[in-house]
Amino acid sequence: GEDVEQSLFLSVREGDSSVINCTYTDSSSTYLYWYKQEPGAGLQLLTYIFSNMDMKQDQRLTVLLNKKDKHLSLRIADTQTGDSAIYFCAELSSNDYKLSFGAGTTVTVRA
Amino acid sequence: DGGITQSPKYLFRKEGQNVTLSCEQNLNHDAMYWYRQDPGQGLRLIYYSQIVNDFQKGDIAEGYSVSREKKESFPLTVTSAQKNPTAFYLCASSTRGPYNEQFFGPGTRLTVL
């Protein structure tokens, strides 16, 4: 399958911005997603970006896509304790419409 | 309420026993998926089904089996052939087609003793 890579851990102070990075390899990806998983729960879709866009903003969330470098990032402004979770990057292949997930970045918000 | 339910939330089984995990959705989605989640490895696709009475193997299908007799239901059986079955199992569903927003269930944590 396709490879999606993320750093595993991020620690951020409450009120600061968080930036989670992701790289992918499938140049035919159509959509790229960010999911959030709280402890012991399923995944919740946070936001997505279509491959012909380079930025998308949704309240405190900003997604940046660099197709040339196959790099995706999620910025969370004014990070709160409720943002502590695992964040997964995923890409949708246009070949078979399957999602490939990264290993997840565990974000810890400290006071 | 529309959504995906998985039961049970926690499941314990003895080694060598088959066990079936339930997944039901009332979102009228055609496609359903089973993933396995292990610490530090993200989600890996076990099986998926795009339509009733049809399913395909994902990346790690060995030791698992599924059925899709009804649109709403996609049960997963973890057989005794699965070498390391202890994991968190997630079911998801979506509409078919290029925009594939998958909705996830709450997961079942299976522990094989």
CSV table of C-alpha atoms in Angstrom, one decimal:
chain,number,residue,atom,x,y,z
A,1,GLY,CA,0.0,0.0,0.0
A,2,GLU,CA,0.9,3.6,0.0
A,3,ASP,CA,3.1,5.0,2.7
A,4,VAL,CA,1.8,7.8,4.9
A,5,GLU,CA,4.2,9.1,7.6
A,6,GLN,CA,3.8,11.2,10.6
A,7,SER,CA,5.8,12.0,13.7
A,8,LEU,CA,4.6,10.1,16.6
A,9,PHE,CA,4.4,12.7,19.4
A,10,LEU,CA,3.8,16.4,19.9
A,11,SER,CA,3.7,18.3,23.2
A,12,VAL,CA,2.2,21.8,23.1
A,13,ARG,CA,1.4,24.4,25.8
A,14,GLU,CA,-2.3,25.4,26.2
A,15,GLY,CA,-3.0,28.5,24.1
A,16,ASP,CA,-0.2,27.9,21.6
A,17,SER,CA,-0.6,26.7,18.1
A,18,SER,CA,0.0,23.0,17.2
A,19,VAL,CA,1.3,21.9,13.9
A,20,ILE,CA,1.1,18.3,12.9
A,21,ASN,CA,3.0,17.2,9.7
A,22,CYS,CA,2.4,14.3,7.3
A,23,THR,CA,4.0,13.1,4.2
A,24,TYR,CA,2.5,10.8,1.6
A,25,THR,CA,3.7,9.0,-1.5
A,26,ASP,CA,0.7,8.4,-3.8
A,27,SER,CA,0.7,11.2,-6.3
A,28,SER,CA,-2.7,10.1,-7.5
A,29,SER,CA,-4.4,10.9,-4.2
A,30,THR,CA,-7.6,12.8,-4.6
A,31,TYR,CA,-8.6,13.6,-1.0
A,32,LEU,CA,-6.4,13.9,2.1
A,33,TYR,CA,-8.0,13.8,5.6
A,34,TRP,CA,-7.3,14.5,9.2
A,35,TYR,CA,-9.0,12.4,11.8
A,36,LYS,CA,-9.0,12.7,15.6
A,37,GLN,CA,-9.1,9.8,18.0
A,38,GLU,CA,-9.8,10.3,21.7
A,39,PRO,CA,-8.7,7.5,24.1
A,40,GLY,CA,-10.6,4.3,23.7
A,41,ALA,CA,-12.9,5.7,20.9
A,42,GLY,CA,-13.3,5.6,17.2
A,43,LEU,CA,-12.0,8.1,14.7
A,44,GLN,CA,-13.8,11.4,14.1
A,45,LEU,CA,-13.2,13.3,10.8
A,46,LEU,CA,-11.8,16.7,11.5
A,47,THR,CA,-11.3,18.1,8.1
A,48,TYR,CA,-10.2,17.2,4.6
A,49,ILE,CA,-8.7,18.8,1.6
A,50,PHE,CA,-9.1,18.1,-2.1
A,51,SER,CA,-5.9,17.6,-4.0
A,52,ASN,CA,-6.4,20.7,-6.2
A,53,MET,CA,-6.4,23.0,-3.2
A,54,ASP,CA,-3.4,24.2,-1.2
A,55,MET,CA,-5.1,25.5,1.9
A,56,LYS,CA,-8.3,25.1,3.8
A,57,GLN,CA,-9.4,26.9,6.9
A,58,ASP,CA,-12.1,25.7,9.3
A,59,GLN,CA,-12.4,27.7,12.5
A,60,ARG,CA,-9.3,26.9,14.5
A,61,LEU,CA,-8.0,24.4,12.0
A,62,THR,CA,-5.9,25.2,9.0
A,63,VAL,CA,-4.8,22.5,6.5
A,64,LEU,CA,-1.9,23.2,4.1
A,65,LEU,CA,-1.1,20.9,1.2
A,66,ASN,CA,2.1,21.0,-0.8
A,67,LYS,CA,1.5,18.6,-3.7
A,68,LYS,CA,5.0,19.0,-5.1
A,69,ASP,CA,6.6,17.8,-1.9
A,70,LYS,CA,3.6,15.5,-1.0
A,71,HIS,CA,3.4,17.2,2.4
A,72,LEU,CA,0.3,17.9,4.4
A,73,SER,CA,0.0,19.8,7.7
A,74,LEU,CA,-2.7,20.5,10.2
A,75,ARG,CA,-2.4,23.6,12.4
A,76,ILE,CA,-4.6,24.0,15.4
A,77,ALA,CA,-4.8,27.5,16.7
A,78,ASP,CA,-5.2,28.3,20.4
A,79,THR,CA,-4.8,24.7,21.4
A,80,GLN,CA,-7.0,23.6,24.3
A,81,THR,CA,-6.8,20.6,26.7
A,82,GLY,CA,-9.7,19.0,24.8
A,83,ASP,CA,-7.4,18.9,21.7
A,84,SER,CA,-5.3,16.2,23.4
A,85,ALA,CA,-5.8,13.1,21.2
A,86,ILE,CA,-4.2,11.1,18.4
A,87,TYR,CA,-4.4,12.7,15.0
A,88,PHE,CA,-4.3,10.6,11.9
A,89,CYS,CA,-3.5,11.8,8.4
A,90,ALA,CA,-5.0,9.7,5.6
A,91,GLU,CA,-4.9,9.7,1.8
A,92,LEU,CA,-7.5,8.4,-0.6
A,93,SER,CA,-6.2,6.7,-3.6
A,94,SER,CA,-7.9,7.4,-6.9
A,95,ASN,CA,-7.0,3.9,-8.1
A,96,ASP,CA,-9.1,1.9,-5.6
A,97,TYR,CA,-10.8,4.5,-3.3
A,98,LYS,CA,-9.1,3.0,-0.3
A,99,LEU,CA,-7.8,5.0,2.6
A,100,SER,CA,-4.2,4.7,3.8
A,101,PHE,CA,-3.5,6.0,7.3
A,102,GLY,CA,-0.4,7.3,9.0
A,103,ALA,CA,0.6,5.9,12.3
A,104,GLY,CA,-0.9,8.8,14.2
A,105,THR,CA,0.5,11.8,16.1
A,106,THR,CA,-0.2,11.8,19.8
A,107,VAL,CA,-0.8,15.4,20.9
A,108,THR,CA,-0.4,16.3,24.5
A,109,VAL,CA,-1.5,19.7,25.7
A,110,ARG,CA,0.1,20.9,28.9
A,111,ALA,CA,-1.0,23.7,31.1
B,1,ASP,CA,-29.8,8.7,15.8
B,2,GLY,CA,-27.8,7.7,12.7
B,3,GLY,CA,-24.5,6.0,13.3
B,4,ILE,CA,-22.3,2.9,13.5
B,5,THR,CA,-22.5,0.6,16.5
B,6,GLN,CA,-19.9,-2.0,17.4
B,7,SER,CA,-20.4,-4.6,20.1
B,8,PRO,CA,-19.2,-5.6,22.5
B,9,LYS,CA,-16.8,-2.8,23.5
B,10,TYR,CA,-14.4,-5.3,25.3
B,11,LEU,CA,-14.1,-8.9,24.4
B,12,PHE,CA,-12.0,-11.6,26.0
B,13,ARG,CA,-11.4,-15.0,24.4
B,14,LYS,CA,-9.2,-18.0,24.9
B,15,GLU,CA,-6.5,-18.8,22.4
B,16,GLY,CA,-7.7,-21.1,19.7
B,17,GLN,CA,-11.3,-19.9,19.7
B,18,ASN,CA,-13.0,-18.1,16.9
B,19,VAL,CA,-14.8,-14.9,17.8
B,20,THR,CA,-17.2,-12.7,15.8
B,21,LEU,CA,-17.2,-8.9,16.2
B,22,SER,CA,-20.4,-7.1,15.3
B,23,CYS,CA,-20.8,-3.9,13.2
B,24,GLU,CA,-24.1,-2.3,12.3
B,25,GLN,CA,-24.8,1.0,10.6
B,26,ASN,CA,-28.1,2.9,9.9
B,27,LEU,CA,-26.5,5.5,7.6
B,28,ASN,CA,-27.7,3.8,4.5
B,29,HIS,CA,-24.0,3.5,3.4
B,30,ASP,CA,-23.1,1.0,0.7
B,31,ALA,CA,-19.5,0.6,1.7
B,32,MET,CA,-18.2,-0.9,5.0
B,33,TYR,CA,-14.7,-1.5,6.3
B,34,TRP,CA,-12.8,-3.3,9.1
B,35,TYR,CA,-9.5,-2.0,10.4
B,36,ARG,CA,-7.1,-3.2,13.0
B,37,GLN,CA,-5.3,-0.7,15.2
B,38,ASP,CA,-2.1,-1.5,17.1
B,39,PRO,CA,-0.1,1.0,19.1
B,40,GLY,CA,2.2,3.1,16.9
B,41,GLN,CA,1.0,1.5,13.7
B,42,GLY,CA,-2.0,3.4,12.7
B,43,LEU,CA,-5.0,1.6,11.1
B,44,ARG,CA,-4.6,-1.3,8.8
B,45,LEU,CA,-7.3,-2.5,6.5
B,46,ILE,CA,-8.5,-6.0,7.0
B,47,TYR,CA,-11.6,-6.4,4.7
B,48,TYR,CA,-13.9,-4.0,2.9
B,49,SER,CA,-17.2,-4.3,1.1
B,50,GLN,CA,-18.5,-1.9,-1.5
B,51,ILE,CA,-21.9,-3.5,-1.8
B,52,VAL,CA,-24.1,-6.3,-0.4
B,53,ASN,CA,-22.9,-9.9,-1.0
B,54,ASP,CA,-19.4,-8.7,-2.1
B,55,PHE,CA,-16.2,-8.0,-0.2
B,56,GLN,CA,-12.5,-7.8,-0.8
B,57,LYS,CA,-9.4,-8.5,1.2
B,58,GLY,CA,-7.5,-5.6,2.6
B,59,ASP,CA,-3.8,-5.5,3.5
B,60,ILE,CA,-4.0,-7.9,6.4
B,61,ALA,CA,-6.8,-10.4,5.7
B,62,GLU,CA,-5.1,-13.6,6.8
B,63,GLY,CA,-6.8,-15.2,9.8
B,64,TYR,CA,-10.0,-13.1,9.4
B,65,SER,CA,-13.3,-13.7,7.6
B,66,VAL,CA,-16.3,-11.5,6.9
B,67,SER,CA,-19.8,-11.7,5.4
B,68,ARG,CA,-22.1,-9.0,3.9
B,69,GLU,CA,-25.6,-10.5,3.7
B,70,LYS,CA,-27.3,-7.2,4.7
B,71,LYS,CA,-26.5,-3.6,3.8
B,72,GLU,CA,-26.6,-2.6,7.5
B,73,SER,CA,-24.3,-5.4,8.8
B,74,PHE,CA,-20.7,-6.4,8.3
B,75,PRO,CA,-19.5,-8.9,11.0
B,76,LEU,CA,-15.9,-9.8,11.3
B,77,THR,CA,-14.7,-13.2,12.5
B,78,VAL,CA,-11.3,-13.5,14.0
B,79,THR,CA,-10.3,-17.1,13.5
B,80,SER,CA,-7.8,-19.3,15.4
B,81,ALA,CA,-5.5,-18.9,12.4
B,82,GLN,CA,-4.8,-15.2,13.2
B,83,LYS,CA,-1.4,-15.3,14.9
B,84,ASN,CA,-1.7,-12.2,17.0
B,85,PRO,CA,-5.4,-11.3,17.4
B,86,THR,CA,-5.2,-9.0,20.4
B,87,ALA,CA,-5.9,-5.5,19.1
B,88,PHE,CA,-8.4,-2.7,18.8
B,89,TYR,CA,-10.8,-3.3,15.9
B,90,LEU,CA,-12.6,-0.5,14.2
B,91,CYS,CA,-15.5,-0.7,11.7
B,92,ALA,CA,-16.3,2.2,9.3
B,93,SER,CA,-18.8,2.9,6.6
B,94,SER,CA,-19.1,5.4,3.7
B,95,THR,CA,-20.9,6.1,0.6
B,96,ARG,CA,-19.4,4.8,-2.6
B,97,GLY,CA,-17.5,6.9,-5.1
B,98,PRO,CA,-14.6,9.3,-5.1
B,99,TYR,CA,-15.4,11.3,-2.0
B,100,ASN,CA,-15.0,8.7,0.7
B,101,GLU,CA,-15.7,10.2,4.1
B,102,GLN,CA,-15.6,7.2,6.4
B,103,PHE,CA,-17.6,7.2,9.6
B,104,PHE,CA,-16.2,5.1,12.4
B,105,GLY,CA,-17.8,3.1,15.1
B,106,PRO,CA,-16.5,3.2,18.7
B,107,GLY,CA,-14.3,0.1,18.3
B,108,THR,CA,-14.0,-3.3,20.0
B,109,ARG,CA,-11.0,-4.1,22.1
B,110,LEU,CA,-10.3,-7.9,21.7
B,111,THR,CA,-7.9,-9.6,24.2
B,112,VAL,CA,-6.9,-13.2,23.6
B,113,LEU,CA,-5.7,-14.9,26.8
